[in-house]
Coordinates of C-alpha atoms and ligand atoms in Angstrom, one line a residue:
M315 CA 51.5 77.8 134.3
K316 CA 55.0 77.0 133.1
V317 CA 57.8 76.8 136.0
R318 CA 60.6 76.7 133.7
V319 CA 64.0 75.8 135.6
L320 CA 67.1 78.0 134.6
G321 CA 69.1 76.6 137.3
C322 CA 68.8 74.4 140.6
S323 CA 72.7 73.4 141.2
G324 CA 74.0 74.1 144.9
A325 CA 76.6 75.6 143.2
I326 CA 78.4 76.3 140.0
S327 CA 79.6 73.5 138.2
S328 CA 80.3 71.8 135.2
G329 CA 80.2 68.5 136.9
P330 CA 77.8 65.1 136.1
V331 CA 74.5 66.0 135.4
A332 CA 73.5 62.4 137.0
A333 CA 71.6 64.8 139.7
N334 CA 71.4 68.6 139.5
D335 CA 74.8 68.9 140.6
A336 CA 75.7 70.7 137.5
G337 CA 74.5 74.2 136.1
G338 CA 73.9 77.2 137.1
T339 CA 72.7 78.0 140.6
T340 CA 68.4 78.7 141.7
A341 CA 66.6 80.6 139.4
L342 CA 63.2 79.5 138.4
L343 CA 60.7 81.2 135.4
V344 CA 57.0 80.7 135.9
D345 CA 55.5 82.3 132.6
H346 CA 57.5 84.5 131.5
D347 CA 56.9 87.4 133.7
I348 CA 57.6 85.8 137.1
M349 CA 61.3 84.8 138.1
I350 CA 62.4 82.8 141.7
D351 CA 65.4 83.4 142.6
A352 CA 67.8 85.0 140.3
G353 CA 71.1 82.7 140.6
T354 CA 73.5 82.4 137.9
G355 CA 70.8 79.9 136.0
V356 CA 69.4 83.2 134.8
A357 CA 72.3 83.1 132.3
V358 CA 70.6 80.9 130.0
L359 CA 67.7 83.6 129.1
T360 CA 68.2 85.8 126.1
D361 CA 67.8 89.5 126.2
D362 CA 64.3 89.1 125.6
E363 CA 63.2 86.5 127.9
L364 CA 65.1 88.8 130.5
A365 CA 63.1 91.7 129.7
R366 CA 59.7 90.4 129.5
V367 CA 60.4 89.6 133.5
D368 CA 58.6 91.7 135.4
H369 CA 58.6 90.2 138.8
V370 CA 61.4 88.6 140.8
F371 CA 60.6 86.9 144.4
L372 CA 63.9 86.3 146.3
T373 CA 63.8 83.4 149.1
H374 CA 67.1 85.6 150.6
S375 CA 70.1 87.3 150.4
H376 CA 72.7 84.9 149.5
L377 CA 75.1 85.4 146.5
D378 CA 73.7 82.0 144.5
H379 CA 70.1 83.2 144.4
I380 CA 70.9 87.0 143.4
A381 CA 73.9 87.0 141.6
Y382 CA 72.3 88.0 138.6
L383 CA 69.8 90.1 139.9
P384 CA 71.8 93.6 139.7
L385 CA 73.1 93.0 136.3
M386 CA 69.8 92.2 134.2
I387 CA 68.3 95.1 136.0
D388 CA 71.1 97.0 134.4
A389 CA 71.3 94.7 131.0
V390 CA 66.9 95.5 130.8
G391 CA 66.9 98.8 131.5
D392 CA 66.5 100.6 127.7
A393 CA 64.3 97.5 126.8
R394 CA 61.5 98.4 129.9
D395 CA 59.3 101.3 130.4
A396 CA 58.6 100.0 134.0
P397 CA 60.3 99.3 137.1
L398 CA 61.5 95.6 137.4
I399 CA 59.7 94.9 141.0
V400 CA 61.7 92.9 143.9
H401 CA 59.8 91.0 146.3
A402 CA 61.5 89.8 149.3
S403 CA 60.8 89.7 153.2
R404 CA 62.0 93.5 154.8
A405 CA 65.3 91.9 156.0
T406 CA 66.2 90.8 152.8
L407 CA 65.5 94.0 150.6
D408 CA 67.6 96.2 153.6
I409 CA 70.5 94.1 153.1
L410 CA 70.3 94.4 149.2
Q411 CA 70.1 98.0 149.8
A412 CA 73.0 98.2 152.2
H413 CA 75.4 95.7 150.1
I414 CA 74.6 95.6 146.9
F415 CA 72.7 98.7 145.8
N416 CA 74.7 101.0 147.8
N417 CA 77.0 102.3 144.9
L418 CA 80.0 101.1 145.7
I419 CA 79.2 97.3 144.8
W420 CA 76.6 98.4 142.1
P421 CA 74.3 101.5 141.6
D422 CA 71.8 102.1 143.8
F423 CA 69.0 100.9 140.3
T424 CA 66.3 102.3 143.4
R425 CA 66.8 105.7 142.5
I426 CA 68.5 105.8 138.8
P427 CA 67.7 106.5 136.1
S428 CA 65.7 108.6 138.5
P429 CA 63.8 108.4 141.7
Q430 CA 60.4 108.7 140.0
A431 CA 61.4 105.9 137.2
P432 CA 64.1 103.5 138.9
G433 CA 65.1 100.3 137.7
V434 CA 63.8 98.7 140.2
R435 CA 61.0 98.8 143.2
F436 CA 61.4 96.8 146.2
K437 CA 58.5 95.1 148.0
A438 CA 58.3 94.0 151.0
L439 CA 56.3 90.6 151.8
E440 CA 56.0 88.7 155.1
V441 CA 55.1 85.0 155.5
G442 CA 51.8 84.1 154.7
E443 CA 50.8 86.5 152.7
R444 CA 49.7 86.0 148.9
I445 CA 50.4 88.0 145.7
T446 CA 48.1 87.4 142.8
L447 CA 49.6 88.3 139.4
N448 CA 47.4 87.9 136.3
E449 CA 45.3 84.6 137.8
R450 CA 49.1 83.3 139.5
T451 CA 49.3 83.5 142.8
V452 CA 52.6 83.8 145.0
A453 CA 52.0 83.0 148.6
A454 CA 55.3 83.2 151.2
L455 CA 56.0 80.5 153.0
P456 CA 58.4 79.4 156.2
A457 CA 62.0 78.8 156.4
R458 CA 65.2 78.6 158.3
H459 CA 68.4 79.9 157.0
T460 CA 71.6 81.6 158.5
V461 CA 69.5 84.4 157.3
P462 CA 66.6 85.8 156.8
S463 CA 64.5 83.5 154.4
M464 CA 61.3 82.1 153.0
G465 CA 59.6 79.3 150.4
F466 CA 57.4 80.1 148.3
A467 CA 53.9 78.4 146.8
V468 CA 53.4 79.2 143.1
S469 CA 49.6 78.5 142.4
S470 CA 47.7 78.7 138.8
E471 CA 43.9 77.6 139.0
T472 CA 44.1 74.0 138.6
A473 CA 47.4 73.4 140.3
C474 CA 50.4 74.9 142.8
L475 CA 54.1 74.1 143.1
A476 CA 55.9 74.7 146.3
F477 CA 59.4 75.7 147.0
S478 CA 61.4 75.1 150.3
G479 CA 63.9 78.0 149.2
D480 CA 67.3 77.3 151.1
T481 CA 66.3 75.9 154.5
T482 CA 67.3 73.7 157.6
T483 CA 64.3 71.2 159.7
N484 CA 61.4 73.3 159.0
P485 CA 58.2 71.3 160.0
A486 CA 56.5 74.9 159.6
F487 CA 56.9 74.8 155.7
W488 CA 55.7 71.0 155.9
A489 CA 52.5 71.7 157.7
A490 CA 51.9 75.1 154.9
I491 CA 52.3 73.4 152.0
S492 CA 50.0 70.2 153.4
A493 CA 46.9 72.6 153.2
L494 CA 47.7 73.4 149.8
P495 CA 44.6 72.8 147.3
G496 CA 46.3 71.0 144.0
L497 CA 50.2 70.5 145.4
R498 CA 51.8 68.6 142.3
H499 CA 55.8 69.3 143.4
V500 CA 57.3 70.6 146.1
I501 CA 60.7 71.5 144.9
V502 CA 63.0 70.9 148.4
E503 CA 66.6 71.9 149.0
T504 CA 69.1 68.9 150.3
A505 CA 72.6 70.5 150.2
F506 CA 74.5 67.6 151.8
P507 CA 74.9 64.2 152.6
D508 CA 74.4 62.7 155.6
A509 CA 78.0 62.6 156.1
Q510 CA 77.6 66.4 156.3
I511 CA 75.0 66.3 159.0
K512 CA 76.9 69.1 161.2
L513 CA 77.5 71.2 158.0
A514 CA 73.7 71.3 157.6
H515 CA 73.7 72.2 161.0
A516 CA 75.8 75.0 161.3
A517 CA 74.6 76.5 157.3
H518 CA 71.1 75.8 157.8
H519 CA 70.4 73.4 155.1
Y520 CA 69.0 69.6 154.8
C521 CA 70.4 66.8 154.6
P522 CA 68.7 63.5 153.9
S523 CA 67.7 62.2 157.3
L524 CA 66.8 66.2 158.2
I525 CA 64.0 65.7 155.7
A526 CA 63.7 62.4 156.8
D527 CA 62.5 63.5 160.4
D528 CA 60.2 66.3 158.7
V529 CA 58.5 64.4 156.3
R530 CA 57.8 61.6 158.5
G531 CA 53.8 61.7 159.5
V532 CA 53.3 64.1 156.6
E533 CA 51.1 62.5 154.4
M534 CA 52.9 63.5 150.8
K535 CA 51.7 63.1 147.9
A536 CA 53.1 65.5 145.5
E537 CA 56.2 64.9 144.1
L538 CA 59.5 66.0 146.2
L539 CA 62.1 67.4 143.1
I540 CA 65.3 68.1 145.1
S541 CA 67.2 70.9 144.3
H542 CA 70.3 72.6 144.9
L543 CA 72.6 69.5 145.7
K544 CA 76.3 70.4 146.4
P545 CA 78.5 68.7 143.7
P546 CA 79.8 66.6 143.5
H547 CA 77.5 64.7 146.3
G548 CA 74.0 64.9 144.6
A549 CA 74.1 61.0 143.5
Q550 CA 74.6 60.4 147.2
I551 CA 72.6 62.6 148.4
L552 CA 69.7 61.0 145.9
D553 CA 70.4 57.2 147.1
E554 CA 70.5 58.5 151.0
L555 CA 67.0 60.4 150.4
R556 CA 65.2 57.2 148.5
A557 CA 66.6 55.3 151.4
A558 CA 65.2 57.2 154.2
L559 CA 61.8 58.3 152.4
P560 CA 60.4 54.6 151.4
G561 CA 57.3 55.0 149.4
V562 CA 57.9 59.0 148.7
S563 CA 58.0 59.9 145.2
L564 CA 61.3 61.6 144.4
R565 CA 63.9 62.7 142.1
A566 CA 66.2 65.4 141.4
L567 CA 65.0 68.6 139.7
R568 CA 66.8 69.5 136.5
S569 CA 68.5 72.4 135.1
G570 CA 66.5 73.3 131.9
E571 CA 63.3 71.1 132.6
V572 CA 59.3 72.9 132.2
L573 CA 56.8 71.7 135.2
I574 CA 53.4 72.2 133.6
L575 CA 50.6 73.0 136.2
Ligands
ZN833 ZN1 72.0 80.2 151.4
ZN834 ZN1 71.8 78.6 148.8

């Protein structure tokens, strides 16, 4: 199983690449056919690569995680003979239907070109549920954000990667992933430096001290890959994380890198 990082920045930015505070927003491509979140990082895919995506799993409805979904459904329509399947919580799907695919912001592709053969089908997913697609399993994990949100664990037969999605203090996530066999990488967001802890609380994101509170006491053998760094604070956030989590292997996730599992 291959996980290609299409985008992992906390905002669109051409800024320094020292951390992941440059590049597009969150999108991961698992092999050629499963996408996790559809932020602006999707822009790096060719037309052919876009058309080969069969499933999109969404952590939540915020624009930096769904920006390219409406556009890609439209773009690949002629090249595909089956609808794109979007997996997300019932709450997230309802938000997308009401606020994006409402025939005002964008056509309702759940009903066109026809209700029998639409461009997209929505499939509701609950935390704790697992979906197996050709020997890869995607499991929904708990997250705590300003809107309904979830993380995901993606497993091959031998190894596993966990992704926090957007979240603030979330011991349930760390408890859930500590039980995952073969866990090799944990992609975890850290949007803000500690100086902005009030903003982290208000926006329901992590800052380094909040992650340290959650990770302390958890036996963490997997590597932490830090995502969603808000430009221009990437380097500072990483320094604070290393100081707060001595002995834990961590680094910035980078747009364009490929993780082999
Ligand atoms: Zn968010
Ligand atoms: Zn976000």
